[in-house]
Coordinates of C-alpha atoms in Angstrom, one line a residue:
Chain I
M980 CA -23.3 -26.3 -28.0
E981 CA -23.7 -23.2 -25.7
T982 CA -24.1 -25.3 -22.5
E983 CA -21.0 -27.3 -23.5
Q984 CA -19.0 -24.2 -23.7
T985 CA -20.4 -22.8 -20.3
V986 CA -19.6 -26.2 -18.6
L987 CA -16.0 -26.0 -20.1
G988 CA -15.9 -22.2 -19.0
R989 CA -16.9 -23.1 -15.5
F990 CA -14.4 -25.9 -15.4
G991 CA -11.7 -23.5 -16.8
A992 CA -12.5 -20.8 -14.3
Y993 CA -11.7 -23.4 -11.5
L994 CA -8.3 -24.0 -13.1
Q995 CA -7.6 -20.4 -13.6
I996 CA -8.3 -19.6 -9.9
T997 CA -6.3 -22.6 -8.6
P998 CA -2.9 -21.0 -8.4
L999 CA -4.1 -18.0 -6.5
V1000 CA -5.9 -20.2 -3.9
L1001 CA -3.0 -22.6 -3.5
I1002 CA -0.6 -19.6 -2.9
L1003 CA -2.9 -18.1 -0.3
L1004 CA -3.6 -21.5 1.4
T1005 CA 0.1 -22.1 1.6
F1006 CA 1.4 -18.8 2.7
L1007 CA -1.2 -17.1 4.2
I1008 CA -3.9 -19.5 5.7
A1009 CA -1.3 -22.2 6.7
P1010 CA 0.7 -19.5 8.9
M1011 CA -2.3 -18.3 10.6
V1012 CA -3.3 -21.7 11.4
V1013 CA 0.2 -22.3 12.9
I1014 CA -0.3 -19.1 15.0
L1015 CA -3.6 -20.3 16.2
L1016 CA -2.0 -23.6 17.3
Y1017 CA 0.9 -22.0 18.8
S1018 CA -1.6 -19.4 20.6
L1019 CA -3.2 -22.5 22.3
F1020 CA 0.2 -24.3 23.5
K1021 CA 1.2 -24.2 27.0
F1022 CA 4.0 -21.8 28.0
G1023 CA 6.2 -22.3 30.8
P1024 CA 7.6 -23.1 33.0
F1025 CA 10.7 -23.1 30.9
A1026 CA 9.7 -23.2 27.3
T1027 CA 7.0 -23.6 25.0
Q1028 CA 5.3 -27.3 25.4
I1029 CA 4.4 -27.9 21.7
G1030 CA 1.2 -30.2 21.6
V1031 CA 0.0 -29.5 25.2
F1032 CA -3.2 -27.6 24.5
V1033 CA -4.3 -24.9 27.1
I1034 CA -6.6 -21.8 26.9
D1035 CA -4.4 -20.1 29.6
N1036 CA -2.6 -17.7 27.1
Y1037 CA -6.1 -16.1 26.1
V1038 CA -7.2 -16.0 29.7
R1039 CA -4.0 -14.4 30.6
S1040 CA -4.2 -12.0 27.7
L1041 CA -7.9 -11.1 28.3
S1042 CA -7.5 -11.1 32.1
F1043 CA -8.8 -7.7 33.9
D1044 CA -5.1 -6.4 34.6
S1045 CA -3.5 -7.7 31.6
A1046 CA -1.3 -5.7 29.5
T1047 CA -3.4 -6.4 26.6
W1048 CA -5.8 -3.5 27.4
P1049 CA -3.6 -0.7 27.7
A1050 CA -2.0 -1.8 24.4
L1051 CA -5.2 -2.0 22.7
A1052 CA -6.2 1.4 24.0
D1053 CA -2.8 2.6 22.6
T1054 CA -3.4 0.9 19.2
I1055 CA -7.1 2.4 19.0
R1056 CA -5.7 6.0 19.7
T1057 CA -2.7 6.0 17.4
T1058 CA -5.0 4.3 14.7
A1059 CA -7.8 6.9 15.2
I1060 CA -5.4 10.0 15.2
T1061 CA -3.7 8.6 11.9
W1062 CA -7.1 7.8 10.4
A1063 CA -8.6 11.2 11.4
I1064 CA -5.7 13.2 9.8
T1065 CA -5.2 11.1 6.5
L1066 CA -9.0 11.2 5.9
V1067 CA -9.3 15.3 6.3
L1068 CA -5.9 15.7 4.4
G1069 CA -6.6 13.1 1.7
F1070 CA -10.1 14.7 1.3
V1071 CA -8.9 17.9 0.7
L1072 CA -5.8 17.0 -1.6
T1073 CA -8.4 14.8 -3.6
Y1074 CA -11.2 17.5 -3.7
Y1075 CA -8.4 19.8 -5.1
L1076 CA -7.3 17.3 -7.8
V1077 CA -11.0 16.5 -8.8
F1078 CA -12.7 19.9 -8.6
D1079 CA -10.1 22.5 -8.4
I1080 CA -7.8 21.3 -11.3
I1081 CA -9.6 21.4 -14.6
Q1082 CA -7.1 20.5 -17.1
L1083 CA -6.8 16.8 -17.5
R1084 CA -3.2 16.9 -18.1
I1085 CA -2.3 18.7 -15.1
K1086 CA -4.8 16.7 -13.1
I1087 CA -3.0 13.4 -14.0
L1088 CA 0.4 15.1 -13.4
L1089 CA -0.4 16.2 -10.0
F1090 CA -2.3 12.9 -9.0
L1091 CA 0.8 11.0 -10.2
L1092 CA 3.2 13.2 -8.0
A1093 CA 1.1 12.8 -5.1
V1094 CA 1.1 8.9 -5.3
V1095 CA 4.4 7.7 -6.9
P1096 CA 5.9 7.7 -3.4
F1097 CA 3.6 4.6 -3.1
W1098 CA 5.9 2.5 -5.4
T1099 CA 9.1 3.4 -3.3
S1100 CA 10.4 2.0 -0.2
G1101 CA 8.5 2.7 3.1
V1102 CA 11.3 1.9 5.0
V1103 CA 13.5 4.7 3.4
R1104 CA 10.8 7.0 3.8
M1105 CA 10.8 6.2 7.4
I1106 CA 14.4 6.5 8.0
A1107 CA 14.4 9.9 6.1
W1108 CA 12.8 11.3 9.0
L1109 CA 15.5 11.0 11.2
P1110 CA 17.3 14.0 10.1
F1111 CA 14.4 16.2 10.8
L1112 CA 13.3 15.1 14.3
G1113 CA 16.5 14.7 16.2
K1114 CA 17.8 17.1 19.0
E1115 CA 20.1 18.7 16.4
G1116 CA 17.5 18.0 13.4
L1117 CA 16.1 20.4 11.0
I1118 CA 12.8 21.3 13.1
N1119 CA 14.6 22.0 16.2
G1120 CA 17.5 24.0 14.3
S1121 CA 14.7 26.1 12.7
L1122 CA 12.8 26.8 15.8
I1123 CA 15.9 27.7 17.5
G1124 CA 16.9 29.7 14.8
L1125 CA 13.7 31.7 14.7
G1126 CA 13.8 32.3 18.3
I1127 CA 10.6 30.3 19.0
T1128 CA 12.2 28.1 21.3
D1129 CA 15.5 28.2 23.3
E1130 CA 15.9 24.4 24.0
P1131 CA 15.4 21.6 21.2
L1132 CA 12.1 19.9 21.9
Q1133 CA 12.5 16.3 23.1
F1134 CA 9.5 14.9 22.0
L1135 CA 10.2 15.1 18.1
L1136 CA 12.3 11.8 17.8
F1137 CA 11.4 8.5 19.5
S1138 CA 7.9 9.6 20.3
D1139 CA 4.4 9.1 19.4
F1140 CA 4.6 12.2 17.5
A1141 CA 7.3 10.8 15.1
V1142 CA 5.5 7.4 14.5
I1143 CA 2.1 9.4 13.8
L1144 CA 4.0 11.9 11.4
S1145 CA 5.7 8.9 9.5
Y1146 CA 2.2 7.1 9.2
V1147 CA 0.5 10.2 7.7
H1148 CA 3.5 10.6 5.6
V1149 CA 3.5 6.9 4.4
L1150 CA -0.3 6.2 4.3
T1151 CA -2.0 9.5 3.1
L1152 CA -1.9 8.2 -0.5
F1153 CA -4.0 5.1 0.5
M1154 CA -6.7 7.4 1.3
V1155 CA -6.2 9.7 -1.8
A1156 CA -6.4 6.9 -4.3
P1157 CA -9.7 5.4 -3.5
L1158 CA -11.2 8.8 -2.9
F1159 CA -10.1 10.0 -6.2
N1160 CA -11.6 6.9 -7.7
V1161 CA -14.9 7.8 -6.5
M1162 CA -14.8 11.4 -6.4
A1163 CA -13.8 11.7 -10.4
R1164 CA -16.8 9.8 -11.1
I1165 CA -19.3 12.3 -9.4
D1166 CA -21.4 13.8 -12.3
L1167 CA -20.7 17.5 -12.3
R1168 CA -24.2 18.3 -13.4
L1169 CA -25.6 17.1 -9.9
I1170 CA -23.5 20.1 -8.5
E1171 CA -24.7 22.7 -11.2
A1172 CA -28.1 21.7 -10.3
A1173 CA -27.7 22.2 -6.7
K1174 CA -26.2 25.2 -7.3
D1175 CA -29.0 26.4 -9.7
Q1176 CA -31.2 25.9 -6.7
G1177 CA -29.3 28.1 -4.5
A1178 CA -27.3 25.4 -2.6
K1179 CA -24.1 27.0 -0.9
G1180 CA -20.6 25.5 -1.0
W1181 CA -20.8 23.8 2.3
Q1182 CA -24.2 22.4 1.4
I1183 CA -22.8 20.7 -1.8
L1184 CA -20.0 19.6 0.2
L1185 CA -22.1 18.1 3.0
Y1186 CA -25.1 16.6 1.0
I1187 CA -23.5 15.7 -2.3
I1188 CA -19.7 15.3 -2.5
I1189 CA -19.4 13.5 1.1
P1190 CA -22.1 11.1 0.6
L1191 CA -21.1 10.3 -2.8
S1192 CA -17.5 9.6 -1.7
R1193 CA -18.5 7.2 0.9
P1194 CA -17.3 4.2 -0.7
G1195 CA -13.8 5.7 -1.4
I1196 CA -13.6 6.7 2.3
A1197 CA -14.7 3.2 3.4
I1198 CA -11.9 1.6 1.2
G1199 CA -9.3 4.2 2.3
T1200 CA -10.3 3.6 5.9
I1201 CA -9.8 -0.3 5.5
F1202 CA -6.2 0.6 4.4
I1203 CA -5.4 3.0 6.9
V1204 CA -6.6 1.1 9.8
A1205 CA -5.3 -2.4 8.9
L1206 CA -1.9 -1.1 7.9
T1207 CA -1.8 1.5 11.2
A1208 CA -2.9 -1.2 13.9
S1209 CA -0.4 -3.8 12.5
D1210 CA 2.6 -1.8 11.9
F1211 CA 5.7 -2.4 13.9
V1212 CA 8.3 -1.0 11.8
A1213 CA 7.8 2.7 12.2
V1214 CA 7.7 2.0 15.9
R1215 CA 11.0 0.1 15.9
L1216 CA 12.6 2.9 13.9
L1217 CA 11.3 6.0 15.0
S1218 CA 9.9 5.4 18.6
G1219 CA 12.8 3.3 19.6
G1220 CA 10.4 0.6 20.5
T1221 CA 8.7 2.4 23.5
S1222 CA 5.5 2.7 21.9
G1223 CA 3.1 0.2 23.5
T1224 CA 0.5 -0.6 20.6
L1225 CA -0.6 -4.1 20.5
A1226 CA 1.4 -4.8 17.4
T1227 CA 4.4 -3.9 19.2
S1228 CA 3.6 -6.2 22.1
V1229 CA 3.2 -9.0 19.8
F1230 CA 6.6 -8.3 18.4
N1231 CA 8.4 -7.9 21.8
Q1232 CA 6.7 -11.0 23.2
Y1233 CA 8.0 -12.8 20.2
A1234 CA 11.4 -11.4 20.6
Q1235 CA 11.3 -12.7 24.2
S1236 CA 10.7 -16.1 22.7
R1237 CA 7.4 -16.1 24.6
Y1238 CA 5.7 -17.4 21.4
P1239 CA 2.5 -18.8 22.5
L1240 CA 1.7 -15.2 24.4
S1241 CA 2.9 -13.5 21.2
A1242 CA 0.6 -15.6 19.2
A1243 CA -2.4 -15.3 21.2
S1244 CA -2.0 -11.4 21.4
G1245 CA -1.8 -11.7 17.5
I1246 CA -4.8 -13.5 17.1
I1247 CA -6.6 -11.1 19.1
L1248 CA -5.3 -8.3 16.8
L1249 CA -6.5 -10.4 13.8
I1250 CA -9.7 -10.8 15.0
I1251 CA -10.4 -7.3 15.9
L1252 CA -9.2 -6.1 12.5
L1253 CA -11.2 -8.9 10.8
L1254 CA -14.4 -7.7 12.6
F1255 CA -13.7 -4.0 11.7
V1256 CA -13.1 -4.6 8.0
G1257 CA -16.0 -7.0 7.9
G1258 CA -18.3 -4.2 9.4
I1259 CA -17.0 -1.8 6.8
M1260 CA -17.5 -4.2 3.9
R1261 CA -21.2 -4.7 5.1
L1262 CA -21.6 -1.0 4.8
V1263 CA -20.0 -0.8 1.4
D1264 CA -20.0 -3.3 -1.5
I1265 CA -16.4 -3.1 -2.4
R1266 CA -16.7 -5.2 -5.4
K1267 CA -19.1 -2.9 -6.8
Q1268 CA -16.5 -0.1 -6.4
L1269 CA -13.7 -1.8 -8.5
Chain E
M952 CA -35.0 32.0 -16.7
S953 CA -32.2 33.0 -14.5
A954 CA -30.4 30.0 -15.6
L955 CA -30.4 31.5 -18.9
E956 CA -29.2 34.9 -17.8
A957 CA -26.3 33.4 -15.9
P958 CA -25.2 30.7 -17.7
I959 CA -23.4 27.8 -15.8
K960 CA -19.8 27.9 -15.7
F961 CA -19.0 25.6 -13.0
A962 CA -15.6 24.8 -14.2
S963 CA -14.2 28.2 -15.1
E964 CA -15.7 30.4 -12.2
G965 CA -13.5 32.7 -10.6
H966 CA -11.3 31.4 -7.9
S967 CA -12.8 31.2 -4.2
R968 CA -10.6 31.7 -1.3
G969 CA -10.8 28.0 -0.8
Y970 CA -9.2 27.3 -3.7
Y971 CA -6.2 29.2 -2.8
I972 CA -6.1 27.5 0.7
R973 CA -6.3 23.9 -1.1
T974 CA -3.4 25.0 -3.6
V975 CA -1.3 25.7 -0.8
I976 CA -2.2 22.5 1.2
F977 CA -1.8 20.6 -1.9
F978 CA 1.8 21.9 -2.6
A979 CA 2.7 21.8 1.0
F980 CA 1.8 18.2 1.1
L981 CA 4.1 17.6 -1.8
V982 CA 6.8 19.2 0.0
F983 CA 6.1 17.4 3.0
L984 CA 6.0 14.1 0.9
Y985 CA 9.4 14.6 -1.2
G986 CA 11.2 16.9 1.3
P987 CA 12.6 14.0 3.7
I988 CA 13.8 11.9 0.8
I989 CA 15.6 14.9 -0.8
V990 CA 17.3 15.9 2.4
I991 CA 18.6 12.3 2.8
G992 CA 19.9 12.4 -0.4
I993 CA 21.8 15.8 0.2
L994 CA 23.0 14.0 3.6
S995 CA 24.4 11.1 1.7
F996 CA 27.0 13.4 0.1
Q997 CA 28.5 14.4 3.3
G998 CA 32.3 14.2 4.2
E999 CA 34.1 11.5 6.4
Q1000 CA 32.9 13.4 9.5
G1001 CA 29.1 13.1 8.6
S1002 CA 26.7 11.6 10.8
L1003 CA 23.2 10.8 10.4
M1004 CA 22.1 14.1 11.7
F1005 CA 22.5 17.8 10.8
P1006 CA 24.8 19.9 10.4
I1007 CA 26.1 18.6 7.1
R1008 CA 29.8 18.1 7.6
G1009 CA 32.1 18.2 4.3
A1010 CA 31.2 16.9 1.0
S1011 CA 32.4 13.7 -0.6
L1012 CA 31.3 10.5 -2.3
I1013 CA 32.7 8.2 0.5
W1014 CA 29.2 7.1 1.8
F1015 CA 28.3 5.6 -1.7
Q1016 CA 31.7 3.8 -1.9
D1017 CA 31.0 2.5 1.9
V1018 CA 27.7 1.1 0.8
F1019 CA 29.7 -1.3 -1.7
N1020 CA 32.4 -1.9 0.9
P1021 CA 32.6 -5.1 2.3
V1022 CA 34.8 -4.1 5.5
Y1023 CA 32.0 -2.6 7.4
A1024 CA 28.9 -4.1 8.7
G1025 CA 26.4 -3.5 6.4
D1026 CA 27.4 -4.6 2.9
F1027 CA 24.4 -3.8 0.8
R1028 CA 25.6 -5.3 -2.2
A1029 CA 24.3 -8.9 -1.9
P1030 CA 21.0 -7.7 -0.4
F1031 CA 20.4 -5.5 -3.2
V1032 CA 21.1 -8.3 -5.9
R1033 CA 18.8 -10.5 -3.8
S1034 CA 15.9 -8.1 -3.8
I1035 CA 16.0 -7.5 -7.5
V1036 CA 16.1 -11.4 -8.1
L1037 CA 13.2 -11.8 -5.7
A1038 CA 11.3 -8.7 -6.9
L1039 CA 11.3 -10.2 -10.5
I1040 CA 10.3 -13.6 -9.5
V1041 CA 7.4 -12.2 -7.6
M1042 CA 6.6 -9.9 -10.5
V1043 CA 6.3 -12.9 -12.8
I1044 CA 4.3 -14.9 -10.6
T1045 CA 2.0 -12.0 -9.4
T1046 CA 1.3 -11.1 -13.0
L1047 CA 0.4 -14.7 -14.3
V1048 CA -1.6 -15.7 -11.2
S1049 CA -3.5 -12.3 -11.0
F1050 CA -4.4 -12.5 -14.9
L1051 CA -5.6 -16.0 -14.7
A1052 CA -7.6 -15.0 -11.4
G1053 CA -9.2 -12.1 -13.2
L1054 CA -10.2 -14.5 -16.2
A1055 CA -11.7 -16.7 -13.5
F1056 CA -13.8 -13.9 -11.9
R1057 CA -14.7 -12.6 -15.2
R1058 CA -16.3 -16.1 -16.0
G1059 CA -17.7 -16.4 -12.7
F1060 CA -17.6 -19.5 -10.5
K1061 CA -19.0 -21.0 -7.4
G1062 CA -17.2 -19.7 -4.4
S1063 CA -16.0 -16.6 -6.0
S1064 CA -17.0 -14.4 -3.1
L1065 CA -15.1 -16.8 -0.9
V1066 CA -11.8 -16.3 -2.8
F1067 CA -12.6 -12.4 -3.0
Y1068 CA -12.6 -12.3 0.8
L1069 CA -9.6 -14.5 1.1
V1070 CA -8.0 -11.9 -0.9
I1071 CA -8.9 -9.2 1.2
V1072 CA -7.8 -11.1 4.3
S1073 CA -4.4 -11.4 2.7
L1074 CA -4.4 -7.5 2.4
I1075 CA -5.3 -6.8 5.9
A1076 CA -3.5 -9.7 8.1
P1077 CA -1.0 -8.2 10.3
P1078 CA 2.4 -8.6 8.4
F1079 CA 4.1 -9.6 11.5
L1080 CA 1.8 -12.7 12.0
I1081 CA 2.4 -13.7 8.7
S1082 CA 6.2 -13.8 8.9
F1083 CA 6.1 -15.1 12.4
G1084 CA 3.6 -18.0 11.2
L1085 CA 5.7 -18.6 8.1
G1086 CA 8.8 -19.1 10.1
I1087 CA 7.6 -21.4 12.8
G1088 CA 5.9 -23.2 10.1
F1089 CA 9.0 -23.9 8.1
T1090 CA 10.7 -24.9 11.2
S1091 CA 8.3 -27.3 12.5
I1092 CA 8.6 -29.1 9.2
G1093 CA 12.4 -29.3 9.5
L1094 CA 13.1 -26.5 7.2
T1095 CA 14.8 -23.2 7.5
S1096 CA 12.8 -20.5 5.6
Q1097 CA 14.8 -18.5 3.0
W1098 CA 14.4 -15.3 0.9
W1099 CA 13.5 -17.4 -2.0
S1100 CA 11.1 -19.6 -0.2
G1101 CA 9.3 -18.3 2.7
G1102 CA 10.3 -14.8 1.9
L1103 CA 8.8 -15.4 -1.7
G1104 CA 5.5 -16.7 -0.2
A1105 CA 5.4 -13.5 2.1
H1106 CA 5.7 -11.2 -0.5
L1107 CA 3.2 -12.9 -2.7
T1108 CA 0.6 -12.3 0.3
W1109 CA 1.1 -8.7 -0.2
T1110 CA 1.6 -8.5 -4.0
L1111 CA -1.3 -10.8 -5.0
P1112 CA -4.3 -8.8 -3.4
F1113 CA -3.1 -5.7 -5.4
G1114 CA -2.7 -7.6 -8.7
V1115 CA -5.9 -9.6 -8.4
L1116 CA -7.8 -6.4 -7.4
I1117 CA -6.5 -4.5 -10.3
M1118 CA -7.1 -7.2 -12.6
F1119 CA -10.6 -7.6 -11.1
A1120 CA -11.4 -3.8 -11.9
I1121 CA -10.0 -4.1 -15.4
F1122 CA -12.0 -7.0 -16.6
S1123 CA -15.2 -5.6 -14.9
R1124 CA -14.7 -2.8 -17.2
L1125 CA -14.2 -5.0 -20.3
D1126 CA -17.1 -4.8 -22.6
H1127 CA -18.4 -8.5 -23.1
S1128 CA -19.8 -7.7 -26.5
I1129 CA -16.3 -7.3 -28.0
E1130 CA -15.5 -10.9 -27.2
E1131 CA -18.8 -12.0 -28.4
A1132 CA -18.1 -10.1 -31.8
A1133 CA -15.0 -12.0 -32.1
Q1134 CA -16.6 -15.4 -31.2
D1135 CA -19.4 -14.5 -33.9
Q1136 CA -16.5 -13.9 -36.3
G1137 CA -15.2 -17.4 -35.6
A1138 CA -12.5 -16.8 -33.3
T1139 CA -11.5 -19.7 -31.0
R1140 CA -11.2 -19.3 -27.3
W1141 CA -7.4 -19.0 -27.7
Q1142 CA -7.6 -16.4 -30.4
R1143 CA -10.1 -14.4 -28.4
L1144 CA -7.9 -14.4 -25.4
R1145 CA -4.6 -14.1 -27.5
Y1146 CA -5.7 -11.4 -30.2
V1147 CA -8.9 -9.6 -28.2
I1148 CA -8.5 -9.9 -24.4
I1149 CA -4.6 -9.4 -23.9
P1150 CA -4.2 -6.4 -26.3
I1151 CA -7.2 -4.7 -24.4
V1152 CA -5.8 -5.4 -20.7
A1153 CA -2.1 -5.0 -21.7
P1154 CA -1.9 -1.6 -19.8
G1155 CA -3.4 -3.3 -17.0
I1156 CA -1.1 -6.4 -17.0
L1157 CA 1.9 -3.6 -16.9
A1158 CA 0.3 -2.0 -13.9
V1159 CA 0.3 -5.3 -12.0
A1160 CA 3.9 -6.1 -13.1
L1161 CA 4.9 -2.6 -11.6
F1162 CA 3.1 -3.3 -8.3
G1163 CA 4.3 -6.8 -8.3
F1164 CA 8.1 -5.7 -8.6
T1165 CA 8.0 -2.4 -6.4
L1166 CA 5.9 -3.8 -3.5
S1167 CA 8.1 -7.0 -3.1
Y1168 CA 11.3 -5.0 -3.9
D1169 CA 10.5 -2.7 -0.8
E1170 CA 8.7 -5.2 1.4
F1171 CA 9.7 -5.3 5.0
S1172 CA 7.1 -6.4 7.5
R1173 CA 5.9 -9.6 6.1
S1174 CA 9.3 -11.1 5.0
S1175 CA 11.4 -9.5 8.1
L1176 CA 11.6 -13.0 9.8
V1177 CA 11.7 -15.4 7.0
T1178 CA 14.6 -14.4 4.9
G1179 CA 16.8 -16.8 6.4
T1180 CA 20.6 -16.4 6.1
G1181 CA 20.2 -13.7 3.4
N1182 CA 18.7 -10.4 4.0
T1183 CA 16.9 -8.6 1.5
L1184 CA 17.6 -4.8 0.9
P1185 CA 14.9 -3.6 3.4
V1186 CA 15.3 -6.2 5.9
E1187 CA 19.3 -5.2 5.8
M1188 CA 18.5 -1.6 6.1
V1189 CA 16.4 -1.9 9.3
T1190 CA 19.0 -4.2 10.7
V1191 CA 21.8 -1.8 9.9
R1192 CA 19.7 1.2 11.4
G1193 CA 19.5 -0.8 14.6
T1194 CA 23.2 -1.6 14.8
A1195 CA 25.9 0.3 13.0
A1196 CA 24.1 3.4 11.6
R1197 CA 26.4 5.6 9.2
P1198 CA 25.6 8.0 6.7
S1199 CA 26.1 5.2 4.2
L1200 CA 22.5 4.1 5.4
Y1201 CA 21.1 7.3 3.7
A1202 CA 23.3 6.8 0.5
V1203 CA 21.7 3.3 0.1
G1204 CA 18.5 4.6 0.7
T1205 CA 18.9 7.3 -1.9
M1206 CA 20.1 4.9 -4.5
T1207 CA 17.3 2.4 -3.9
T1208 CA 14.9 5.4 -4.2
I1209 CA 16.4 6.4 -7.5
F1210 CA 16.2 2.9 -8.8
S1211 CA 12.5 2.6 -8.1
L1212 CA 12.0 5.9 -9.6
L1213 CA 13.6 4.8 -12.8
I1214 CA 11.2 1.7 -13.0
I1215 CA 8.3 3.8 -12.1
T1216 CA 9.1 6.1 -14.9
G1217 CA 9.9 3.4 -17.2
T1218 CA 6.5 1.7 -16.7
F1219 CA 4.6 4.8 -17.3
L1220 CA 6.6 5.4 -20.5
S1221 CA 5.9 2.2 -21.6
L1222 CA 2.3 2.7 -20.8
Y1223 CA 2.1 6.0 -22.7
I1224 CA 3.8 4.5 -25.8
L1225 CA 1.3 1.5 -25.5
D1226 CA -1.6 3.8 -25.4
K1227 CA -0.4 5.7 -28.3
R1228 CA 0.1 2.8 -30.4
R1229 CA -3.2 1.4 -29.6
G1230 CA -4.5 4.5 -30.6
L1231 CA -3.1 4.3 -34.0
L1232 CA -4.0 0.5 -34.4
T1233 CA -7.7 0.9 -33.5
G1234 CA -8.3 4.5 -34.5
G1235 CA -10.3 5.2 -31.2
R1236 CA -10.3 3.8 -27.5
V1237 CA -11.5 0.2 -27.1
M1238 CA -12.1 0.4 -23.6
E1239 CA -13.7 3.7 -22.7
S1240 CA -14.4 4.0 -19.2
E1241 CA -17.3 6.2 -17.6
N1242 CA -16.9 9.9 -17.4
Y1243 CA -13.2 10.5 -17.8
P1244 CA -11.0 9.0 -20.5
K1245 CA -7.6 8.4 -18.8
K1246 CA -9.1 6.4 -16.1
Q1247 CA -7.3 3.0 -16.1
G1248 CA -6.0 0.7 -13.5
A1249 CA -2.4 1.9 -14.3
S1250 CA -3.1 5.4 -13.1
A1251 CA -4.7 4.2 -9.9
P1252 CA -2.1 3.2 -7.2
A1253 CA -4.0 1.4 -4.7
A1254 CA -6.8 -1.1 -5.4
E1255 CA -9.7 0.8 -5.3

């Protein structure tokens, strides 16, 4: 009886997972296979030669003087800066919510206030920076009004500054949420015990809170890195397309109908991301953290 | 000895300097978070001379009328309807598929790790590649992707990971003994699902529905190349930003944000009512999680 049910249960589980697998195979894996194929098609002299397989696009992308390397460096720089800011900021915000706010109602209210924009439009929130950053924008207006500068700062709009600002704006809550999940589970008695033993504030932070927050940091890092490194929207809206990240060059090559080159750069970006996330998942068992 | 003399009062100790600094940072962050959207809200009410930048020129409602005026480039009416219809379809599919996947993960099956990794890949795959691959894929089999075909699929690759991970988290907190108790009392498989599991995970299902709807409604990157002849609202907004940018762009941004906030408020209100009713029916919490009582998938925005 019991075994019969288990057999039925196993079979049922396969039925239940089928829709998910079918959807992801059709709309995720199949497109990736298409991209992989395109990255191997010969490009030129006039158009993409579908069905003619060559390795040239990769050779070209990975050659010594290829534009891939500066683009990759730019991606790593932008991602690292965004990651560092969202990590520190996210950590302070979460620490405040978890340890400084004592009343549960206020804790929940402030947490919700900090994360509600997650469910609103990212495009709108990027566009919303336009009135701040322009030549006649609020920031320049205030700086001139206060007499800090005489001329409007040019770097505010259409620059890396604008792009990173909008990443921090849109993505910090991807760090706050997983951090909150692990930090709120830290047993307060651990901290009390450490205090009894004479631990100072920074020692509690360094030896208890940060180590126990590592899984949250890992999950937040996956989100921030994946979303920043592959973004091409903020770049388009706020940097005027001047930014030179790898994701932008994938987009630009596509826009110039150089599909195989775009696909090859895209596959390189995908592989880098998969390796990075795979590495983090080896360090932290995400399934246990859910 | 010293512990007795000085009783531990971790939570109610006097506020340190760090506390005040963190308070300032937190509220400054809230201003940073909400400031820009409030500012474009204000700029939407400009007069006829208004532009995308400051200073504010006059006051009127003409930019809201402009949103619905078909004469100008950037008529947002059709994209708005499309986005809502698509978001509803994505919501239903995401909720159903995630719930079923949650049940499957709970039972366990061969290859569950592989499916889990597939879900993670769906979350981190570069959005542009998905759009690009889908677009070319449709073309190569002689079709043109539309918002309701390729667009729908692209949205699902973004909403399903959140749905599945939330369901995964909810089910992993669900005590097996509750189900076993129902089984001992003679409940069939279907009865256990209908009267035991679904009521307990109902808040989680509602949360998945919220994610499904809002993430689809706001999605741009993955669907940007595959909406075909009919743009969704975010795609239309980015297009308009690139060509004929008028303050109506801010007006539509303001309206869509208010719409999202209404959806979010409605969901949380339902969650609250659900929680109250459950409390009355069961006389206690069925699903107590670790140290803090209110922790449920619903209050956690990202899939931790």
